[in-house]
CSV table of C-alpha atoms and ligand atoms in Angstrom, one decimal:
chain,number,residue,atom,x,y,z
A,1,MET,CA,-3.2,2.6,88.9
A,2,LEU,CA,-4.7,0.3,86.2
A,3,LYS,CA,-8.2,0.8,87.5
A,4,LYS,CA,-10.6,1.3,84.6
A,5,LYS,CA,-7.7,1.7,82.2
A,6,ASP,CA,-7.3,0.4,78.7
A,7,ILE,CA,-4.1,-1.7,78.0
A,8,VAL,CA,-3.3,-1.0,74.4
A,9,ASN,CA,0.5,-1.0,74.6
A,10,ILE,CA,3.1,-1.5,77.2
A,11,GLY,CA,3.6,2.3,77.3
A,12,ASP,CA,0.2,2.6,79.0
A,13,ILE,CA,1.6,0.9,82.1
A,14,SER,CA,4.0,2.6,84.4
A,15,ASN,CA,7.0,0.8,85.9
A,16,GLU,CA,5.3,1.0,89.3
A,17,ASP,CA,2.2,-0.7,87.9
A,18,ILE,CA,4.3,-3.3,86.2
A,19,PHE,CA,5.8,-4.4,89.6
A,20,LYS,CA,2.3,-4.3,91.1
A,21,VAL,CA,1.1,-6.7,88.4
A,22,PHE,CA,4.0,-9.0,89.3
A,23,GLU,CA,3.2,-9.0,93.0
A,24,ASN,CA,-0.4,-9.7,92.4
A,25,ALA,CA,0.4,-12.4,89.8
A,26,SER,CA,2.6,-14.2,92.3
A,27,GLN,CA,-0.1,-13.9,95.0
A,28,PHE,CA,-2.6,-15.5,92.6
A,29,LYS,CA,0.0,-18.2,91.7
A,30,LYS,CA,0.4,-19.0,95.4
A,31,LYS,CA,-3.3,-19.1,96.1
A,32,LEU,CA,-4.0,-21.3,93.2
A,33,SER,CA,-1.2,-23.7,94.0
A,34,LYS,CA,-2.8,-24.1,97.5
A,35,GLY,CA,-6.1,-24.8,95.8
A,36,GLU,CA,-7.8,-21.6,97.1
A,37,LYS,CA,-10.8,-20.3,95.3
A,38,ILE,CA,-10.9,-16.7,94.1
A,39,LYS,CA,-14.2,-14.9,93.7
A,40,SER,CA,-13.1,-11.3,93.0
A,41,MET,CA,-14.6,-11.2,89.5
A,42,ASP,CA,-17.9,-12.9,90.6
A,43,GLY,CA,-20.7,-11.5,88.4
A,44,ARG,CA,-18.3,-9.8,86.0
A,45,ILE,CA,-18.2,-10.6,82.3
A,46,MET,CA,-15.3,-10.6,79.9
A,47,ALA,CA,-15.9,-10.5,76.1
A,48,THR,CA,-13.2,-12.0,74.0
A,49,LEU,CA,-13.2,-10.8,70.4
A,50,PHE,CA,-10.7,-12.6,68.3
A,51,PHE,CA,-10.8,-11.3,64.7
A,52,GLU,CA,-7.9,-13.6,64.0
A,53,PRO,CA,-7.4,-16.9,65.7
A,54,SER,CA,-5.0,-17.3,68.6
A,55,THR,CA,-5.9,-20.3,70.7
A,56,ARG,CA,-3.1,-19.8,73.2
A,57,THR,CA,-3.8,-16.1,74.0
A,58,ARG,CA,-7.6,-16.7,74.1
A,59,LEU,CA,-7.5,-19.7,76.4
A,60,SER,CA,-5.1,-17.9,78.7
A,61,PHE,CA,-7.4,-14.9,79.1
A,62,GLU,CA,-10.5,-17.0,79.4
A,63,SER,CA,-8.9,-19.3,82.0
A,64,ALA,CA,-7.7,-16.2,83.9
A,65,MET,CA,-11.3,-14.8,84.0
A,66,HIS,CA,-12.8,-18.1,85.1
A,67,ARG,CA,-10.2,-18.5,87.8
A,68,LEU,CA,-11.1,-15.1,89.2
A,69,GLY,CA,-14.7,-16.3,89.4
A,70,GLY,CA,-15.9,-14.3,86.4
A,71,SER,CA,-17.5,-15.4,83.2
A,72,VAL,CA,-16.6,-15.1,79.5
A,73,ILE,CA,-18.6,-14.4,76.4
A,74,THR,CA,-17.0,-15.0,73.1
A,75,VAL,CA,-17.4,-15.4,69.3
A,76,SER,CA,-16.7,-19.1,68.7
A,77,GLU,CA,-15.8,-18.9,65.1
A,78,PRO,CA,-14.2,-15.7,63.7
A,79,LYS,CA,-15.5,-16.4,60.2
A,80,SER,CA,-19.1,-16.3,61.4
A,81,SER,CA,-18.5,-13.1,63.2
A,82,SER,CA,-19.9,-9.7,62.3
A,83,ALA,CA,-16.5,-8.6,60.9
A,84,SER,CA,-17.0,-10.9,58.0
A,85,LYS,CA,-20.3,-9.3,57.3
A,86,GLY,CA,-18.5,-6.0,56.9
A,87,GLU,CA,-19.3,-4.5,60.3
A,88,THR,CA,-16.6,-2.1,61.5
A,89,VAL,CA,-14.4,-2.7,64.5
A,90,ALA,CA,-16.0,0.5,66.0
A,91,ASP,CA,-19.5,-0.9,65.8
A,92,THR,CA,-18.6,-4.4,67.0
A,93,ILE,CA,-16.9,-2.9,70.0
A,94,ARG,CA,-19.8,-0.5,70.8
A,95,MET,CA,-22.1,-3.6,70.8
A,96,ALA,CA,-19.7,-5.8,72.8
A,97,SER,CA,-19.1,-3.2,75.4
A,98,SER,CA,-22.8,-3.0,76.2
A,99,TYR,CA,-22.7,-6.8,77.0
A,100,SER,CA,-19.6,-6.9,79.1
A,101,ASP,CA,-17.4,-5.3,81.8
A,102,ILE,CA,-14.1,-5.8,80.0
A,103,ILE,CA,-13.1,-6.6,76.4
A,104,VAL,CA,-10.1,-8.5,75.1
A,105,MET,CA,-9.5,-8.1,71.5
A,106,ARG,CA,-7.1,-9.5,68.9
A,107,HIS,CA,-7.2,-8.1,65.4
A,108,PRO,CA,-5.0,-8.4,62.3
A,109,MET,CA,-4.7,-4.7,61.7
A,110,GLU,CA,-2.2,-2.4,63.5
A,111,GLY,CA,-3.8,0.2,65.7
A,112,ALA,CA,-7.1,-1.7,66.0
A,113,ALA,CA,-6.8,-1.9,69.7
A,114,ARG,CA,-6.3,1.9,70.1
A,115,LEU,CA,-9.4,2.4,67.9
A,116,ALA,CA,-11.4,-0.1,70.0
A,117,ALA,CA,-10.4,1.6,73.2
A,118,GLU,CA,-11.8,4.9,71.8
A,119,PHE,CA,-15.2,3.4,70.9
A,120,SER,CA,-15.6,1.1,74.0
A,121,SER,CA,-17.4,2.2,77.1
A,122,VAL,CA,-15.6,-0.5,79.1
A,123,PRO,CA,-11.8,-1.1,79.4
A,124,VAL,CA,-10.1,-2.8,76.4
A,125,ILE,CA,-7.1,-5.1,76.7
A,126,ASN,CA,-5.1,-5.5,73.5
A,127,GLY,CA,-4.6,-9.2,72.8
A,128,GLY,CA,-2.4,-8.4,69.8
A,129,ASP,CA,-3.0,-6.2,66.8
A,130,GLY,CA,-1.3,-6.9,63.5
A,131,SER,CA,2.5,-6.9,64.0
A,132,GLY,CA,1.9,-4.1,66.5
A,133,GLN,CA,1.6,-4.5,70.2
A,134,HIS,CA,0.8,-7.4,72.5
A,135,PRO,CA,1.2,-5.9,76.0
A,136,THR,CA,0.0,-8.8,78.2
A,137,GLN,CA,2.5,-11.2,76.4
A,138,THR,CA,5.2,-8.6,77.3
A,139,LEU,CA,4.0,-8.6,81.0
A,140,LEU,CA,4.2,-12.3,81.2
A,141,ASP,CA,7.6,-12.3,79.6
A,142,LEU,CA,8.8,-9.7,82.1
A,143,PHE,CA,7.2,-11.5,85.0
A,144,THR,CA,9.1,-14.7,84.1
A,145,ILE,CA,12.4,-12.8,84.1
A,146,TRP,CA,11.4,-11.0,87.4
A,147,GLU,CA,10.5,-14.3,89.1
A,148,LYS,CA,14.0,-15.6,88.4
A,149,PHE,CA,16.1,-12.5,88.9
A,150,GLY,CA,13.9,-10.2,91.0
A,151,ASN,CA,14.9,-7.2,88.9
A,152,PHE,CA,15.9,-6.1,85.4
A,153,ASN,CA,18.7,-3.7,86.3
A,154,GLY,CA,22.1,-5.1,85.4
A,155,LEU,CA,20.8,-8.0,83.4
A,156,HIS,CA,22.1,-8.8,79.9
A,157,ILE,CA,19.1,-9.9,77.8
A,158,THR,CA,19.4,-11.3,74.3
A,159,LEU,CA,16.5,-11.2,71.8
A,160,ALA,CA,17.2,-13.7,69.1
A,161,GLY,CA,15.6,-14.9,65.9
A,162,ASP,CA,13.0,-13.0,63.8
A,163,LEU,CA,13.1,-9.5,65.3
A,164,LYS,CA,11.4,-8.0,62.3
A,165,TYR,CA,8.0,-9.7,62.2
A,166,GLY,CA,7.9,-11.1,65.7
A,167,ARG,CA,5.5,-8.8,67.5
A,168,THR,CA,6.3,-10.0,71.0
A,169,VAL,CA,9.9,-8.7,70.8
A,170,HIS,CA,8.6,-5.3,69.7
A,171,SER,CA,6.7,-4.7,72.9
A,172,LEU,CA,9.3,-6.5,75.0
A,173,ILE,CA,12.2,-4.3,73.9
A,174,ARG,CA,10.3,-1.1,74.7
A,175,ALA,CA,9.5,-2.4,78.2
A,176,LEU,CA,13.0,-3.7,78.9
A,177,ASN,CA,14.6,-0.5,77.7
A,178,ARG,CA,12.9,1.3,80.5
A,179,PHE,CA,15.2,-0.5,82.9
A,180,ASP,CA,18.9,-0.5,83.2
A,181,ALA,CA,19.4,-3.7,81.3
A,182,THR,CA,21.7,-4.3,78.3
A,183,ILE,CA,19.9,-5.7,75.3
A,184,SER,CA,21.6,-7.6,72.6
A,185,LEU,CA,19.7,-8.1,69.3
A,186,VAL,CA,20.8,-11.2,67.4
A,187,SER,CA,19.1,-11.8,64.1
A,188,PRO,CA,19.8,-12.5,60.4
A,189,ALA,CA,20.3,-9.2,58.5
A,190,SER,CA,16.9,-9.7,56.7
A,191,LEU,CA,15.0,-10.0,60.0
A,192,GLU,CA,16.5,-7.1,62.0
A,193,MET,CA,14.5,-5.1,64.5
A,194,PRO,CA,12.8,-2.3,62.5
A,195,ASP,CA,13.9,1.3,62.9
A,196,HIS,CA,10.3,2.4,63.8
A,197,ILE,CA,10.7,0.4,66.9
A,198,ILE,CA,14.2,1.4,67.7
A,199,SER,CA,13.2,5.0,67.3
A,200,THR,CA,10.7,4.7,70.1
A,201,LEU,CA,13.3,3.6,72.7
A,202,ARG,CA,14.1,5.8,75.6
A,203,ASN,CA,17.6,4.5,76.0
A,204,PRO,CA,18.8,3.2,72.6
A,205,GLU,CA,22.5,3.3,73.8
A,206,ARG,CA,21.7,0.2,75.8
A,207,VAL,CA,20.9,-1.8,72.7
A,208,ILE,CA,23.6,-3.7,70.8
A,209,LYS,CA,23.0,-5.3,67.4
A,210,SER,CA,24.8,-8.4,66.4
A,211,THR,CA,24.4,-11.2,63.8
A,212,ASN,CA,26.4,-13.7,65.8
A,213,LEU,CA,24.9,-15.7,68.6
A,214,ASP,CA,28.3,-16.9,69.8
A,215,GLU,CA,29.2,-13.4,70.9
A,216,VAL,CA,26.6,-13.4,73.6
A,217,LEU,CA,26.2,-17.0,74.6
A,218,ASN,CA,28.4,-17.0,77.6
A,219,ARG,CA,27.4,-13.5,78.7
A,220,SER,CA,23.6,-13.3,78.6
A,221,ASP,CA,21.3,-13.8,81.5
A,222,VAL,CA,18.2,-14.2,79.4
A,223,PHE,CA,17.7,-15.5,75.9
A,224,TYR,CA,14.4,-14.6,74.4
A,225,ILE,CA,14.0,-16.7,71.3
A,226,THR,CA,11.4,-16.1,68.6
A,227,ARG,CA,10.1,-18.3,65.9
A,228,ILE,CA,11.7,-17.9,62.5
A,229,GLN,CA,9.0,-18.5,59.9
A,230,LYS,CA,9.9,-20.4,56.8
A,231,GLU,CA,7.4,-18.3,54.8
A,232,ARG,CA,9.6,-15.2,55.3
A,233,PHE,CA,12.2,-16.8,53.1
A,234,VAL,CA,12.0,-16.9,49.3
A,235,ASP,CA,14.9,-19.4,49.1
A,236,LEU,CA,14.5,-22.3,51.5
A,237,ASN,CA,18.3,-22.8,51.5
A,238,ASP,CA,18.5,-19.4,53.2
A,239,TYR,CA,16.1,-20.6,55.8
A,240,ALA,CA,18.2,-23.7,56.4
A,241,LYS,CA,21.3,-21.6,56.9
A,242,VAL,CA,19.6,-19.2,59.3
A,243,ILE,CA,18.1,-22.0,61.4
A,244,GLY,CA,21.5,-23.6,61.6
A,245,SER,CA,23.0,-20.5,63.1
A,246,TYR,CA,20.1,-19.4,65.4
A,247,SER,CA,18.9,-22.6,66.9
A,248,PHE,CA,19.3,-23.6,70.5
A,249,ASP,CA,20.4,-27.2,70.9
A,250,ALA,CA,22.3,-29.0,73.7
A,251,GLU,CA,25.7,-27.8,72.4
A,252,THR,CA,24.5,-24.1,72.3
A,253,VAL,CA,23.0,-24.4,75.7
A,254,SER,CA,26.2,-25.9,77.2
A,255,LYS,CA,28.0,-22.6,76.4
A,256,MET,CA,25.4,-20.6,78.4
A,257,LYS,CA,25.8,-19.4,82.0
A,258,LYS,CA,24.4,-21.9,84.5
A,259,THR,CA,22.0,-19.2,85.8
A,260,ALA,CA,20.8,-18.1,82.4
A,261,ILE,CA,17.2,-18.7,81.2
A,262,MET,CA,15.6,-19.4,77.8
A,263,LEU,CA,12.2,-17.9,77.0
A,264,HIS,CA,10.1,-18.3,73.9
A,265,PRO,CA,6.5,-17.0,73.2
A,266,LEU,CA,5.6,-20.4,71.7
A,267,PRO,CA,4.7,-22.2,69.5
A,268,ARG,CA,8.3,-23.0,68.6
A,269,VAL,CA,9.4,-24.8,65.5
A,270,ASP,CA,13.1,-25.4,64.8
A,271,GLU,CA,14.6,-22.7,66.9
A,272,ILE,CA,14.7,-24.7,70.1
A,273,ASN,CA,15.6,-28.4,69.9
A,274,PRO,CA,13.4,-30.4,72.2
A,275,GLU,CA,16.5,-32.1,73.6
A,276,VAL,CA,17.0,-29.1,75.9
A,277,ASP,CA,13.4,-29.0,77.2
A,278,ASN,CA,14.5,-30.7,80.5
A,279,ASP,CA,17.4,-28.4,81.1
A,280,PRO,CA,16.6,-26.2,84.1
A,281,ARG,CA,17.4,-23.1,81.9
A,282,ALA,CA,14.5,-23.9,79.6
A,283,MET,CA,11.7,-21.7,81.1
A,284,TYR,CA,9.4,-21.4,78.1
A,285,PHE,CA,6.7,-23.7,79.4
A,286,ARG,CA,6.7,-22.0,82.8
A,287,GLN,CA,6.5,-18.7,80.9
A,288,ALA,CA,3.3,-19.9,79.1
A,289,GLU,CA,1.8,-21.0,82.4
A,290,ASN,CA,2.6,-17.6,83.9
A,291,GLY,CA,0.3,-16.0,81.3
A,292,VAL,CA,-2.8,-17.0,83.3
A,293,PHE,CA,-1.5,-15.5,86.6
A,294,VAL,CA,-0.4,-12.3,84.9
A,295,ARG,CA,-3.7,-11.9,83.1
A,296,MET,CA,-5.6,-12.6,86.3
A,297,ALA,CA,-3.6,-9.8,88.0
A,298,ILE,CA,-4.3,-7.3,85.1
A,299,VAL,CA,-8.0,-8.0,85.0
A,300,ASP,CA,-8.3,-7.9,88.7
A,301,MET,CA,-6.4,-4.5,88.9
A,302,ILE,CA,-8.5,-3.0,86.1
A,303,LEU,CA,-11.9,-4.1,87.4
A,304,GLY,CA,-11.2,-4.7,91.0
A,305,GLY,CA,-11.0,-2.5,94.1
A,306,GLU,CA,-7.2,-2.2,94.1
B,1,MET,CA,13.9,40.0,53.2
B,2,ASN,CA,14.9,43.6,52.7
B,3,LYS,CA,12.5,46.3,51.9
B,4,LEU,CA,13.6,46.9,48.4
B,5,SER,CA,13.2,43.3,47.1
B,6,GLU,CA,9.9,43.0,48.9
B,7,GLU,CA,8.6,46.0,47.1
B,8,LYS,CA,10.0,44.6,43.8
B,9,THR,CA,8.3,41.2,44.3
B,10,LEU,CA,5.0,42.6,45.2
B,11,LYS,CA,5.0,45.1,42.4
B,12,ILE,CA,5.0,42.3,39.8
B,13,SER,CA,1.4,41.9,40.5
B,14,LYS,CA,0.3,43.8,43.6
B,15,ILE,CA,-2.8,42.3,45.1
B,16,GLU,CA,-5.5,44.2,46.9
B,17,ASP,CA,-6.7,41.6,49.3
B,18,GLY,CA,-5.5,38.1,49.7
B,19,ILE,CA,-2.3,36.2,50.5
B,20,VAL,CA,1.3,36.1,49.3
B,21,ILE,CA,3.0,32.8,50.1
B,22,ASP,CA,6.7,33.7,49.8
B,23,HIS,CA,10.0,31.8,50.1
B,24,ILE,CA,8.5,28.6,48.9
B,25,HIS,CA,11.1,26.0,48.2
B,26,PRO,CA,12.1,26.5,44.5
B,27,GLY,CA,10.0,24.3,42.3
B,28,SER,CA,7.3,23.6,44.9
B,29,ALA,CA,4.8,26.3,44.0
B,30,LEU,CA,2.6,23.9,42.0
B,31,GLU,CA,2.5,21.5,45.0
B,32,VAL,CA,1.4,24.3,47.2
B,33,LEU,CA,-1.4,25.1,44.9
B,34,SER,CA,-2.3,21.4,44.6
B,35,VAL,CA,-2.6,20.9,48.4
B,36,LEU,CA,-4.6,24.1,48.6
B,37,LYS,CA,-6.9,22.5,46.0
B,38,ILE,CA,-6.5,25.6,43.8
B,39,THR,CA,-7.0,24.6,40.2
B,40,GLY,CA,-7.7,27.1,37.5
B,41,LYS,CA,-11.4,26.4,38.1
B,42,SER,CA,-11.7,27.5,41.7
B,43,GLY,CA,-12.2,31.2,40.6
B,44,PHE,CA,-9.3,32.7,42.5
B,45,THR,CA,-6.9,35.1,40.7
B,46,VAL,CA,-3.5,33.4,41.1
B,47,SER,CA,-0.1,34.6,40.2
B,48,LEU,CA,2.9,32.4,40.4
B,49,LEU,CA,6.6,33.0,40.3
B,50,MET,CA,9.0,30.1,40.0
B,51,ASN,CA,12.7,30.1,40.6
B,52,VAL,CA,13.1,33.8,41.2
B,53,ARG,CA,16.1,35.2,43.1
B,54,SER,CA,15.4,35.9,46.7
B,55,SER,CA,17.1,38.7,48.7
B,56,ASN,CA,19.4,36.1,50.4
B,57,GLY,CA,20.7,35.0,47.0
B,58,ASN,CA,18.8,31.7,46.8
B,59,ASN,CA,16.0,30.8,44.5
B,60,LYS,CA,12.5,30.6,45.6
B,61,ASP,CA,8.9,30.3,44.4
B,62,VAL,CA,6.1,32.8,45.2
B,63,VAL,CA,2.4,32.3,45.0
B,64,LYS,CA,-0.2,35.1,45.3
B,65,ILE,CA,-3.8,34.3,45.7
B,66,GLU,CA,-6.4,37.1,45.7
B,67,LYS,CA,-9.4,37.0,48.1
B,68,LYS,CA,-8.0,33.9,49.7
B,69,LYS,CA,-8.0,33.3,53.4
B,70,LEU,CA,-6.0,30.4,54.9
B,71,ARG,CA,-7.4,28.0,57.4
B,72,LYS,CA,-5.2,26.2,60.0
B,73,LYS,CA,-5.3,23.0,58.0
B,74,GLU,CA,-4.1,24.8,54.9
B,75,LEU,CA,-1.2,26.4,56.8
B,76,ASP,CA,-0.3,23.0,58.0
B,77,LEU,CA,-0.2,21.7,54.5
B,78,ILE,CA,1.9,24.5,53.2
B,79,SER,CA,4.4,24.0,56.1
B,80,ILE,CA,4.7,20.3,55.2
B,81,ILE,CA,5.4,21.1,51.5
B,82,SER,CA,7.7,24.0,52.3
B,83,PRO,CA,8.7,24.4,55.9
B,84,ASN,CA,10.5,27.8,55.2
B,85,ALA,CA,7.6,29.5,53.5
B,86,THR,CA,6.3,32.8,54.8
B,87,ILE,CA,2.8,34.1,54.6
B,88,ASN,CA,1.9,37.7,53.9
B,89,ILE,CA,-1.7,38.6,54.5
B,90,VAL,CA,-2.6,41.6,52.3
B,91,GLU,CA,-5.5,44.0,52.9
B,92,ASN,CA,-6.0,47.1,50.9
B,93,PHE,CA,-2.6,46.7,49.1
B,94,ALA,CA,-0.8,46.6,52.4
B,95,ILE,CA,0.8,43.8,54.3
B,96,LYS,CA,-1.3,43.5,57.3
B,97,GLU,CA,0.4,40.5,58.8
B,98,LYS,CA,3.5,38.5,58.0
B,99,PHE,CA,4.7,35.2,59.6
B,100,ASN,CA,6.6,32.0,58.9
B,101,VAL,CA,4.8,28.8,58.7
B,102,SER,CA,5.8,26.2,61.2
B,103,LEU,CA,5.5,22.5,61.2
B,104,PRO,CA,2.4,21.5,63.3
B,105,GLU,CA,2.9,19.4,66.5
B,106,ARG,CA,-0.2,17.4,65.6
B,107,VAL,CA,-1.9,16.9,62.3
B,108,ASP,CA,-5.5,15.7,62.1
B,109,ASP,CA,-7.1,14.2,59.1
B,110,ILE,CA,-4.5,15.2,56.5
B,111,ILE,CA,-2.0,12.4,56.2
B,112,LYS,CA,-2.9,9.0,54.9
B,113,CYS,CA,-1.0,6.4,56.9
B,114,GLN,CA,1.4,4.7,54.6
B,115,ASN,CA,1.2,1.5,56.6
B,116,GLN,CA,-1.3,-0.5,54.5
B,117,ASN,CA,-2.1,-2.6,57.5
B,118,CYS,CA,-3.0,0.4,59.7
B,119,VAL,CA,-6.5,0.4,60.9
B,120,THR,CA,-7.0,3.9,59.6
B,121,ASN,CA,-6.8,2.4,56.1
B,122,ALA,CA,-9.8,0.2,56.8
B,123,LYS,CA,-13.4,1.4,56.6
B,124,GLU,CA,-13.5,2.6,60.2
B,125,PRO,CA,-15.1,5.9,61.3
B,126,VAL,CA,-11.8,7.5,62.3
B,127,LYS,CA,-9.6,10.3,61.1
B,128,THR,CA,-5.9,10.0,61.0
B,129,VAL,CA,-3.9,11.7,63.8
B,130,PHE,CA,-0.1,12.2,63.5
B,131,THR,CA,2.2,13.8,66.1
B,132,MET,CA,5.5,15.3,65.4
B,133,GLU,CA,8.8,13.9,66.7
B,134,LYS,CA,12.2,15.5,66.3
B,135,LYS,CA,15.2,13.3,65.7
B,136,GLY,CA,18.2,15.7,65.4
B,137,ASP,CA,17.4,17.9,62.4
B,138,THR,CA,14.7,15.6,60.9
B,139,HIS,CA,11.1,15.7,61.6
B,140,LEU,CA,9.0,12.5,61.8
B,141,TYR,CA,5.3,12.1,62.2
B,142,ARG,CA,4.0,9.2,64.2
B,143,CYS,CA,0.5,7.6,63.5
B,144,HIS,CA,-1.6,7.7,66.7
B,145,TYR,CA,-3.1,4.3,65.8
B,146,CYS,CA,-0.4,2.0,64.3
B,147,GLU,CA,2.5,4.0,65.8
B,148,ARG,CA,4.5,3.9,62.6
B,149,THR,CA,6.4,7.0,61.5
B,150,MET,CA,6.5,8.9,58.2
B,151,THR,CA,9.2,11.4,57.1
B,152,LEU,CA,8.2,14.8,55.6
B,153,GLU,CA,9.3,13.5,52.2
B,154,GLU,CA,6.9,10.5,52.5
B,155,ILE,CA,4.1,12.8,53.7
B,156,ARG,CA,4.7,15.2,50.7
B,157,ASN,CA,4.5,12.4,48.3
B,158,SER,CA,1.3,11.1,49.7
B,159,ILE,CA,-0.5,14.5,50.0
B,160,THR,CA,0.4,15.7,46.5
B,161,LYS,CA,-0.6,12.5,44.7
C,1,ZN,ZN1,-1.1,4.2,60.9
């Protein structure tokens, strides 16, 4: 039951609720594709508070609320917001929760969403906090896998790229590890999945670390690829080497299973060569589109009758 | 601890009312005083033994503080500094109560999160909350907000600074 609940991290959502979100998201997807109008959030207001910019996440949430028939209030320019005048997150949230029925917040500090949830009188959805959690991204990632395979049990899922700073993979690995899936972590040694994430896993024995993409190419069902940021490297030669061995181009993709899929939280840089965009295994644009349906499902389940 | 050595230890400077913190990890007595905020200026009569032989053959530190009562928070701090310490509560020259300290399951408002990017390190009206997790023989404390963990060693360094 997500009714009236905060969504701070993926641990706040039971497996049962995860599948409910998926069912509802696919319902919404069907309805919208048939051009049906949805009015379930008529008269409801979402406040989007983005203390750091993220056009993609914000548009996706706002689109979801509008498609549910609700409306959105927002701060258009984070620099003009109260935060830059020194107001605490706690006070900003108290204020915003008196103007809205649900709050979506993104903040550069870790733990900000947990704090916001404690001070808010309305449900708070974490739209990403620091390099911490980003649960709705995780749900849309999972949804895209579920749409293709119908389940997670028995799948071999590879997380590749920057596993240290990429926040999406931190949430995702926790969620995936709740199912009977094998998870391979493929990253350069300097960008490995941190221990403070590994230590939270329920079933760490299902996680295999590797530095070599070739080892998993013909075995994996899902490749979740993250952006490797140039800024993480002191020496640009190191970056070039890493990109060379972790990028997905036509040759790499040709070694993958026919049924495999590639996901990426976007925006991508050099990790995926655009030459593979039209390959049926490239699912990252569909994944981004799914964000709206999944967020519709979540908002509807939190504020709706359920 | 056998009876003989207990008498011997307490005889060094028997206190009338107060506490004896015994079996402190050798060399950690000053850290215990520091987290209890006992400086020479706080008025308490304090005796301190460092690196004395314990009945089990190992070295230990002992701290005796007259007229002092320990609050829960102070017990938590002592347990973090020296998880094997024992507390003797003395009344009228007799040990009224004796117990081992134990690491708290939850620690409120004591630990400063070492994650600089944790929201508790910003000017927000919140206290830190950490909960204990056991991994084999080691104890970790996880921040309720940013969910990062700290080892006992890291917590010791941060609270005795
Ligand atoms: Zn923290």
